[in-house]
Amino acid sequence: MDYQWLTDTYIAHRGLFDNKTIPENSLIAFQRAVDNGFGIELDVQMTADGHLVVFHDDDMERMTGLKGDIRKTDFATVSSLTLINTEHKIPTFDKFLNLVDGKVPLVIEIKTHDNIGGVEQKVLDRLRQYKGKFCIESFNPFIVRWFKVHAPDIIRGQLSESFENTPLPRFQRWLLKNLKFCKWNGSQFIAYDVRIVDKVKAVKKWRKKVPVVVWTVKSQAQHDEYRKYYDNMIFDSFVPTRDDKIAK
């Protein structure tokens, strides 16, 4: 399976946003990423009545002012909200894909949720009609496994970090941090927290087999410091100096 493109161009985290006039995960942020030739990382959730939307947080309050779990909220309510006091709204997954239209590669994070299979099948059904380059990633190893079983042709990767600030049991945090599910779920790339990418032996081991993409690089200095530890980066808060392959 050829997915060299995953390391060919820098990836804009939730689009090119500033969360002032250009909100994260908004169509205007995604258009800016396309206009600048960056790949796009985005987050997919499903509303209570089965609509796929592009939104990061489970709780909507930070980005919309309305407290409540987006997964437990109906689409009519979600679609009426605006992002950080702008006119921009939470886009549907369909509107996002129609906007990008294959112009840049996509890294699609499926946020963890109950009853794995429903969201994944909806995402898969839409992507079967999409002509551009894309891959799937998740912090939840069972979501990655679902794609290995049900759509082995879809490129899939494991997101990981230290998990220190999560309520998970200590042993489970250790398993996730040290990428112990990656062989089982058929991970074809690793997306790892840049802040500890140089400290985890499992990352170095897996990098001998698959690409390592780091998140989230916040400055040119951080990029320069950690560049030798990864094959590509997901970035925000700055526009990097172009030395990715697509820019050469």
mmCIF file of C-alpha atoms in Angstrom:
data_model
loop_
_atom_site.group_PDB
_atom_site.id
_atom_site.type_symbol
_atom_site.label_atom_id
_atom_site.label_comp_id
_atom_site.label_asym_id
_atom_site.label_seq_id
_atom_site.Cartn_x
_atom_site.Cartn_y
_atom_site.Cartn_z
ATOM 1 C CA MET A 1 0.000 0.000 0.000
ATOM 2 C CA ASP A 2 1.476 3.325 -1.085
ATOM 3 C CA TYR A 3 0.965 6.134 1.393
ATOM 4 C CA GLN A 4 4.194 8.059 0.949
ATOM 5 C CA TRP A 5 2.045 11.182 0.672
ATOM 6 C CA LEU A 6 1.568 11.065 4.445
ATOM 7 C CA THR A 7 5.105 12.366 4.881
ATOM 8 C CA ASP A 8 5.184 14.643 1.837
ATOM 9 C CA THR A 9 3.503 17.754 3.219
ATOM 10 C CA TYR A 10 3.035 19.421 6.582
ATOM 11 C CA ILE A 11 -0.404 18.987 8.124
ATOM 12 C CA ALA A 12 -2.391 21.926 9.506
ATOM 13 C CA HIS A 13 -4.050 21.057 12.818
ATOM 14 C CA ARG A 14 -7.792 21.717 12.499
ATOM 15 C CA GLY A 15 -6.996 23.881 9.483
ATOM 16 C CA LEU A 16 -5.084 27.168 9.495
ATOM 17 C CA PHE A 17 -6.894 28.921 12.336
ATOM 18 C CA ASP A 18 -6.284 31.629 14.920
ATOM 19 C CA ASN A 19 -9.419 31.173 17.072
ATOM 20 C CA LYS A 20 -10.042 34.914 16.831
ATOM 21 C CA THR A 21 -11.644 35.549 13.475
ATOM 22 C CA ILE A 22 -10.801 32.150 11.982
ATOM 23 C CA PRO A 23 -12.057 29.315 14.200
ATOM 24 C CA GLU A 24 -10.497 25.882 14.348
ATOM 25 C CA ASN A 25 -12.271 23.153 12.374
ATOM 26 C CA SER A 26 -14.171 25.734 10.321
ATOM 27 C CA LEU A 27 -14.574 25.888 6.569
ATOM 28 C CA ILE A 28 -12.603 29.149 6.410
ATOM 29 C CA ALA A 29 -9.688 27.548 8.306
ATOM 30 C CA PHE A 30 -9.761 24.562 5.979
ATOM 31 C CA GLN A 31 -9.842 26.816 2.922
ATOM 32 C CA ARG A 32 -6.759 28.683 4.201
ATOM 33 C CA ALA A 33 -4.923 25.367 4.566
ATOM 34 C CA VAL A 34 -5.864 24.394 1.017
ATOM 35 C CA ASP A 35 -4.800 27.807 -0.322
ATOM 36 C CA ASN A 36 -1.399 27.393 1.351
ATOM 37 C CA GLY A 37 -0.890 23.811 0.178
ATOM 38 C CA PHE A 38 -0.967 22.190 3.618
ATOM 39 C CA GLY A 39 -2.547 18.878 4.470
ATOM 40 C CA ILE A 40 -5.403 19.023 6.966
ATOM 41 C CA GLU A 41 -5.996 17.251 10.255
ATOM 42 C CA LEU A 42 -9.621 17.312 11.415
ATOM 43 C CA ASP A 43 -11.888 15.762 14.025
ATOM 44 C CA VAL A 44 -15.096 13.867 13.289
ATOM 45 C CA GLN A 45 -17.944 13.391 15.752
ATOM 46 C CA MET A 46 -21.559 12.259 15.355
ATOM 47 C CA THR A 47 -24.579 14.104 16.708
ATOM 48 C CA ALA A 48 -27.285 12.345 18.697
ATOM 49 C CA ASP A 49 -29.387 11.926 15.564
ATOM 50 C CA GLY A 50 -26.632 10.515 13.377
ATOM 51 C CA HIS A 51 -25.082 13.467 11.519
ATOM 52 C CA LEU A 52 -21.306 13.556 11.043
ATOM 53 C CA VAL A 53 -19.793 16.928 11.983
ATOM 54 C CA VAL A 54 -16.269 18.322 12.239
ATOM 55 C CA PHE A 55 -15.624 19.320 15.853
ATOM 56 C CA HIS A 56 -12.907 18.531 18.375
ATOM 57 C CA ASP A 57 -14.259 18.798 21.921
ATOM 58 C CA ASP A 58 -16.934 16.548 23.361
ATOM 59 C CA ASP A 59 -18.326 19.550 25.248
ATOM 60 C CA MET A 60 -19.318 22.424 22.971
ATOM 61 C CA GLU A 61 -18.845 25.257 25.474
ATOM 62 C CA ARG A 62 -15.257 26.312 24.620
ATOM 63 C CA MET A 63 -15.986 26.871 20.958
ATOM 64 C CA THR A 64 -19.695 27.797 20.961
ATOM 65 C CA GLY A 65 -20.633 29.009 24.435
ATOM 66 C CA LEU A 66 -23.267 26.278 24.785
ATOM 67 C CA LYS A 67 -22.476 23.685 27.423
ATOM 68 C CA GLY A 68 -23.321 20.141 26.411
ATOM 69 C CA ASP A 69 -21.916 17.011 24.802
ATOM 70 C CA ILE A 70 -22.073 17.263 21.012
ATOM 71 C CA ARG A 71 -22.609 13.512 20.817
ATOM 72 C CA LYS A 72 -25.801 13.891 22.851
ATOM 73 C CA THR A 73 -27.099 16.960 20.999
ATOM 74 C CA ASP A 74 -29.346 16.944 17.944
ATOM 75 C CA PHE A 75 -28.107 18.263 14.637
ATOM 76 C CA ALA A 76 -30.620 21.117 14.502
ATOM 77 C CA THR A 77 -29.098 22.573 17.665
ATOM 78 C CA VAL A 78 -25.508 21.923 16.601
ATOM 79 C CA SER A 79 -26.019 23.484 13.178
ATOM 80 C CA SER A 80 -27.499 26.646 14.711
ATOM 81 C CA LEU A 81 -24.391 27.430 16.767
ATOM 82 C CA THR A 82 -21.596 29.779 15.748
ATOM 83 C CA LEU A 83 -17.919 29.341 16.563
ATOM 84 C CA ILE A 84 -16.193 31.764 18.980
ATOM 85 C CA ASN A 85 -18.507 34.699 18.285
ATOM 86 C CA THR A 86 -17.988 34.638 14.518
ATOM 87 C CA GLU A 87 -20.444 33.933 11.745
ATOM 88 C CA HIS A 88 -18.756 30.589 11.084
ATOM 89 C CA LYS A 89 -20.593 27.395 11.992
ATOM 90 C CA ILE A 90 -19.727 23.786 12.767
ATOM 91 C CA PRO A 91 -19.337 22.135 9.358
ATOM 92 C CA THR A 92 -20.722 18.779 8.418
ATOM 93 C CA PHE A 93 -18.256 16.158 7.273
ATOM 94 C CA ASP A 94 -19.867 16.271 3.829
ATOM 95 C CA LYS A 95 -19.374 20.031 3.492
ATOM 96 C CA PHE A 96 -15.765 19.666 4.545
ATOM 97 C CA LEU A 97 -15.049 16.951 1.977
ATOM 98 C CA ASN A 98 -16.812 18.917 -0.751
ATOM 99 C CA LEU A 99 -14.682 21.963 0.062
ATOM 100 C CA VAL A 100 -11.346 20.159 -0.014
ATOM 101 C CA ASP A 101 -12.305 18.020 -3.008
ATOM 102 C CA GLY A 102 -9.026 16.125 -3.111
ATOM 103 C CA LYS A 103 -6.814 19.221 -3.291
ATOM 104 C CA VAL A 104 -4.719 18.329 -0.216
ATOM 105 C CA PRO A 105 -4.290 15.141 1.847
ATOM 106 C CA LEU A 106 -6.410 14.574 4.955
ATOM 107 C CA VAL A 107 -5.695 13.089 8.388
ATOM 108 C CA ILE A 108 -9.120 12.266 9.824
ATOM 109 C CA GLU A 109 -9.310 11.712 13.563
ATOM 110 C CA ILE A 110 -12.348 9.823 14.788
ATOM 111 C CA LYS A 111 -12.995 10.870 18.366
ATOM 112 C CA THR A 112 -13.600 8.100 20.857
ATOM 113 C CA HIS A 113 -17.210 7.187 21.548
ATOM 114 C CA ASP A 114 -19.471 4.359 22.669
ATOM 115 C CA ASN A 115 -20.750 1.570 20.433
ATOM 116 C CA ILE A 116 -17.883 1.478 17.963
ATOM 117 C CA GLY A 117 -19.034 0.715 14.448
ATOM 118 C CA GLY A 118 -21.829 3.179 13.788
ATOM 119 C CA VAL A 119 -19.696 6.294 13.380
ATOM 120 C CA GLU A 120 -17.001 4.349 11.597
ATOM 121 C CA GLN A 121 -19.400 2.899 9.040
ATOM 122 C CA LYS A 122 -20.856 6.327 8.287
ATOM 123 C CA VAL A 123 -17.349 7.773 7.833
ATOM 124 C CA LEU A 124 -16.370 4.844 5.623
ATOM 125 C CA ASP A 125 -19.484 5.141 3.456
ATOM 126 C CA ARG A 126 -18.708 8.806 2.778
ATOM 127 C CA LEU A 127 -15.025 8.204 2.129
ATOM 128 C CA ARG A 128 -15.802 5.478 -0.416
ATOM 129 C CA GLN A 129 -17.140 8.291 -2.601
ATOM 130 C CA TYR A 130 -14.187 10.627 -1.973
ATOM 131 C CA LYS A 131 -11.403 10.800 -4.554
ATOM 132 C CA GLY A 132 -8.628 12.498 -2.579
ATOM 133 C CA LYS A 133 -5.863 11.109 -0.357
ATOM 134 C CA PHE A 134 -6.725 10.475 3.279
ATOM 135 C CA CYS A 135 -6.042 8.350 6.323
ATOM 136 C CA ILE A 136 -7.852 7.568 9.574
ATOM 137 C CA GLU A 137 -6.429 7.947 13.085
ATOM 138 C CA SER A 138 -7.746 7.620 16.627
ATOM 139 C CA PHE A 139 -6.610 7.518 20.243
ATOM 140 C CA ASN A 140 -8.947 4.568 20.654
ATOM 141 C CA PRO A 141 -7.154 1.420 19.452
ATOM 142 C CA PHE A 142 -10.490 -0.338 18.926
ATOM 143 C CA ILE A 143 -11.508 2.262 16.347
ATOM 144 C CA VAL A 144 -8.244 1.682 14.480
ATOM 145 C CA ARG A 145 -8.897 -2.059 14.724
ATOM 146 C CA TRP A 146 -12.397 -1.591 13.260
ATOM 147 C CA PHE A 147 -10.871 -0.245 10.056
ATOM 148 C CA LYS A 148 -8.345 -3.070 9.899
ATOM 149 C CA VAL A 149 -11.191 -5.584 10.034
ATOM 150 C CA HIS A 150 -13.851 -3.822 7.962
ATOM 151 C CA ALA A 151 -11.814 -1.677 5.558
ATOM 152 C CA PRO A 152 -8.221 -2.953 5.436
ATOM 153 C CA ASP A 153 -7.503 -0.817 2.376
ATOM 154 C CA ILE A 154 -7.998 2.385 4.405
ATOM 155 C CA ILE A 155 -4.737 3.740 5.819
ATOM 156 C CA ARG A 156 -4.987 3.836 9.607
ATOM 157 C CA GLY A 157 -2.839 5.062 12.465
ATOM 158 C CA GLN A 158 -2.668 5.108 16.249
ATOM 159 C CA LEU A 159 -2.681 8.402 18.124
ATOM 160 C CA SER A 160 -0.814 8.355 21.406
ATOM 161 C CA GLU A 161 0.632 10.392 24.267
ATOM 162 C CA SER A 162 1.487 9.967 27.953
ATOM 163 C CA PHE A 163 -2.189 9.787 29.038
ATOM 164 C CA GLU A 164 -1.149 11.191 32.434
ATOM 165 C CA ASN A 165 -4.133 13.532 32.588
ATOM 166 C CA THR A 166 -6.764 10.919 31.779
ATOM 167 C CA PRO A 167 -8.902 8.891 34.210
ATOM 168 C CA LEU A 168 -7.783 5.605 32.675
ATOM 169 C CA PRO A 169 -6.259 2.928 34.932
ATOM 170 C CA ARG A 170 -2.478 3.106 35.218
ATOM 171 C CA PHE A 171 -1.797 -0.136 33.318
ATOM 172 C CA GLN A 172 -4.080 0.893 30.478
ATOM 173 C CA ARG A 173 -2.271 4.234 30.236
ATOM 174 C CA TRP A 174 1.033 2.349 30.035
ATOM 175 C CA LEU A 175 -0.250 0.087 27.269
ATOM 176 C CA LEU A 176 -1.484 3.039 25.222
ATOM 177 C CA LYS A 177 1.604 5.174 25.767
ATOM 178 C CA ASN A 178 3.885 2.331 24.746
ATOM 179 C CA LEU A 179 1.884 1.437 21.633
ATOM 180 C CA LYS A 180 1.059 -2.084 22.746
ATOM 181 C CA PHE A 181 -2.106 -2.252 20.629
ATOM 182 C CA CYS A 182 -0.502 -1.219 17.360
ATOM 183 C CA LYS A 183 0.346 -4.663 16.027
ATOM 184 C CA TRP A 184 -3.117 -5.945 16.960
ATOM 185 C CA ASN A 185 -4.941 -3.083 15.271
ATOM 186 C CA GLY A 186 -2.682 -2.972 12.240
ATOM 187 C CA SER A 187 -1.443 0.594 12.662
ATOM 188 C CA GLN A 188 0.311 1.807 9.521
ATOM 189 C CA PHE A 189 1.587 5.014 11.077
ATOM 190 C CA ILE A 190 1.977 6.448 14.567
ATOM 191 C CA ALA A 191 0.782 9.936 15.533
ATOM 192 C CA TYR A 192 2.592 10.870 18.750
ATOM 193 C CA ASP A 193 2.793 13.807 21.145
ATOM 194 C CA VAL A 194 5.834 15.835 20.074
ATOM 195 C CA ARG A 195 6.601 16.791 23.682
ATOM 196 C CA ILE A 196 7.692 13.237 24.541
ATOM 197 C CA VAL A 197 8.413 11.702 21.137
ATOM 198 C CA ASP A 198 12.138 11.545 21.924
ATOM 199 C CA LYS A 199 11.613 9.877 25.319
ATOM 200 C CA VAL A 200 9.510 6.817 24.471
ATOM 201 C CA LYS A 201 11.435 3.777 23.256
ATOM 202 C CA ALA A 202 8.365 2.273 21.623
ATOM 203 C CA VAL A 203 8.179 5.202 19.210
ATOM 204 C CA LYS A 204 11.750 4.636 18.080
ATOM 205 C CA LYS A 205 11.000 0.935 17.602
ATOM 206 C CA TRP A 206 7.890 1.563 15.539
ATOM 207 C CA ARG A 207 9.569 4.232 13.438
ATOM 208 C CA LYS A 208 11.741 1.499 11.954
ATOM 209 C CA LYS A 209 8.541 0.002 10.500
ATOM 210 C CA VAL A 210 6.096 2.862 9.875
ATOM 211 C CA PRO A 211 6.120 6.679 9.652
ATOM 212 C CA VAL A 212 5.863 8.728 12.829
ATOM 213 C CA VAL A 213 3.797 11.910 12.603
ATOM 214 C CA VAL A 214 3.933 14.216 15.619
ATOM 215 C CA TRP A 215 1.307 16.521 17.098
ATOM 216 C CA THR A 216 1.028 19.346 17.809
ATOM 217 C CA VAL A 217 4.108 21.392 16.877
ATOM 218 C CA LYS A 218 3.553 24.948 18.110
ATOM 219 C CA SER A 219 6.548 26.902 16.793
ATOM 220 C CA GLN A 220 9.354 26.881 14.271
ATOM 221 C CA ALA A 221 11.818 26.425 17.138
ATOM 222 C CA GLN A 222 10.003 23.325 18.335
ATOM 223 C CA HIS A 223 9.979 21.968 14.786
ATOM 224 C CA ASP A 224 13.713 22.539 14.449
ATOM 225 C CA GLU A 225 14.481 20.965 17.837
ATOM 226 C CA TYR A 226 12.514 17.752 17.319
ATOM 227 C CA ARG A 227 12.722 17.327 13.547
ATOM 228 C CA LYS A 228 15.072 14.348 13.715
ATOM 229 C CA TYR A 229 12.549 12.325 15.722
ATOM 230 C CA TYR A 230 9.672 12.279 13.240
ATOM 231 C CA ASP A 231 8.724 11.937 9.592
ATOM 232 C CA ASN A 232 6.047 14.616 9.445
ATOM 233 C CA MET A 233 4.242 17.023 11.733
ATOM 234 C CA ILE A 234 0.789 18.304 12.554
ATOM 235 C CA PHE A 235 1.146 21.976 13.472
ATOM 236 C CA ASP A 236 -0.757 25.029 14.643
ATOM 237 C CA SER A 237 -0.114 28.494 16.158
ATOM 238 C CA PHE A 238 2.456 29.356 13.442
ATOM 239 C CA VAL A 239 3.064 28.923 9.737
ATOM 240 C CA PRO A 240 6.177 26.802 9.267
ATOM 241 C CA THR A 241 9.076 27.528 6.985
ATOM 242 C CA ARG A 242 8.511 25.165 4.092
ATOM 243 C CA ASP A 243 10.988 22.332 3.821
ATOM 244 C CA ASP A 244 8.482 19.516 3.397
ATOM 245 C CA LYS A 245 8.706 17.517 0.188
ATOM 246 C CA ILE A 246 5.678 19.014 -1.492
ATOM 247 C CA ALA A 247 7.229 22.476 -1.240
ATOM 248 C CA LYS A 248 10.499 21.463 -2.909
#
